[in-house]
């Protein structure tokens, strides 16, 4: 399964600011909005992320092409942000091919940016930390918002 991590600080937490074994390169992958919405429309909540979602409880882990997980959002030092989650989307099968062939606009290696900024984490220079600007993704389709457990 290939995972899309939509939140920069969650990815920094997961990769140890590009210092963990086999996570020493950080790529920023820009995809089309249409592609992202196609991915979201096909997601199935992971066990433990589903609440009372009957479909997720009957989930065949091999059948879904997009797995939805809500994970804790993090501060630069790795501490969890209370009451805020970051979406992770696992892709497999035909969706991985569609993602790589149709949805990607560009790929940028941001490893040097990450390493340069990692030296400001957890010390008096944290105010110098630069991060990509992120915002809440607007979901206008009420059915999709329910599927994503936003309402």
XYZ file of C-alpha atoms in Angstrom:
151
model
C 0.000 0.000 0.000
C 1.222 3.495 -0.872
C 0.301 6.237 1.601
C -0.548 9.886 0.968
C 0.303 11.982 4.013
C -1.490 15.284 3.526
C -0.019 17.052 6.546
C 3.582 18.295 6.586
C 4.117 18.096 10.358
C 2.604 14.621 10.552
C 5.096 13.534 7.889
C 7.938 15.195 9.800
C 6.866 13.362 12.964
C 6.661 10.057 11.079
C 10.023 10.475 9.328
C 11.847 12.105 12.237
C 12.495 15.133 10.047
C 14.063 12.860 7.382
C 16.291 11.086 9.902
C 14.620 7.676 10.340
C 15.909 4.611 8.486
C 14.443 4.346 4.965
C 12.739 7.734 5.429
C 15.710 9.961 4.649
C 14.155 11.506 1.492
C 11.041 13.651 1.613
C 9.088 14.219 -1.587
C 6.310 16.763 -2.033
C 3.869 15.419 -4.598
C 1.366 17.842 -6.071
C -1.746 16.237 -7.559
C -4.848 17.516 -9.322
C -7.859 18.510 -7.252
C -10.001 16.220 -9.417
C -7.630 13.346 -8.671
C -7.677 14.047 -4.923
C -11.467 14.129 -4.918
C -11.554 10.862 -6.885
C -9.339 9.304 -4.208
C -11.542 10.683 -1.407
C -14.718 9.434 -3.088
C -13.404 5.854 -3.054
C -12.058 5.745 0.495
C -13.090 3.256 3.153
C -12.384 4.026 6.801
C -9.788 1.866 8.534
C -10.832 -0.184 11.530
C -10.642 2.063 14.563
C -11.330 5.152 12.447
C -14.859 4.219 11.506
C -17.095 5.015 14.465
C -20.366 3.220 13.745
C -19.727 2.875 10.022
C -21.287 -0.481 9.101
C -19.453 -0.618 5.762
C -16.099 -0.251 7.499
C -16.933 -3.054 9.951
C -17.561 -5.392 6.997
C -14.367 -4.171 5.362
C -12.416 -6.634 3.275
C -8.885 -5.236 3.669
C -7.836 -6.659 0.287
C -10.816 -5.225 -1.634
C -10.643 -1.509 -0.924
C -8.387 0.579 -3.149
C -8.315 3.598 -0.834
C -7.959 3.282 2.937
C -8.827 6.317 5.099
C -7.110 6.916 8.437
C -7.401 9.901 10.740
C -4.193 10.227 12.748
C -3.191 12.772 15.386
C -1.887 16.060 14.042
C 1.473 17.114 15.470
C 3.425 20.196 16.478
C 6.981 20.643 15.147
C 8.448 18.918 18.238
C 6.228 15.865 17.715
C 3.661 16.636 20.424
C 0.080 15.865 19.459
C -2.325 18.720 18.744
C -5.454 18.148 20.864
C -8.732 17.796 18.963
C -7.129 17.992 15.523
C -6.536 15.086 13.165
C -4.627 14.647 9.908
C -5.977 12.487 7.093
C -3.858 9.682 5.660
C -4.927 7.880 2.504
C -3.591 4.435 1.620
C -3.717 3.502 -2.065
C -3.460 0.073 -3.641
C -4.209 -1.705 -6.893
C -5.609 0.268 -9.788
C -5.749 3.465 -7.716
C -1.936 3.493 -7.363
C -1.613 3.319 -11.144
C -4.231 6.018 -11.624
C -2.466 8.186 -9.040
C 0.926 7.857 -10.727
C -0.307 8.048 -14.331
C -3.124 10.614 -14.123
C -3.119 12.645 -10.900
C 0.479 13.779 -10.343
C 1.294 17.312 -11.494
C 4.855 17.416 -10.163
C 7.236 15.908 -7.634
C 9.707 18.003 -5.652
C 12.450 16.618 -3.435
C 12.203 18.799 -0.300
C 14.735 16.839 1.756
C 17.239 19.722 1.995
C 14.427 22.095 3.065
C 13.383 19.600 5.761
C 16.933 19.068 7.034
C 17.637 22.820 7.082
C 14.496 23.429 9.151
C 14.940 20.435 11.448
C 17.704 22.275 13.309
C 15.114 24.803 14.586
C 12.818 22.165 16.116
C 12.585 21.984 19.883
C 14.902 24.865 20.714
C 14.905 28.633 21.113
C 15.131 29.073 17.318
C 11.790 27.361 16.649
C 10.387 30.743 15.562
C 12.684 30.518 12.514
C 11.046 27.278 11.391
C 9.592 27.492 7.862
C 6.778 25.177 6.810
C 4.481 24.880 3.818
C 1.235 26.795 4.187
C -1.626 24.387 4.852
C -5.319 24.875 5.302
C -8.459 22.893 5.914
C -9.592 21.207 2.714
C -13.120 22.356 1.828
C -15.494 19.438 1.274
C -18.678 20.724 -0.333
C -20.362 17.373 -1.020
C -22.394 16.432 2.102
C -22.258 12.690 1.310
C -18.464 12.819 1.066
C -18.272 14.815 4.316
C -20.251 12.053 6.058
C -18.040 9.357 4.522
C -14.945 11.204 5.782
C -16.543 11.496 9.253
C -16.462 15.303 9.098
C -20.132 15.646 10.042
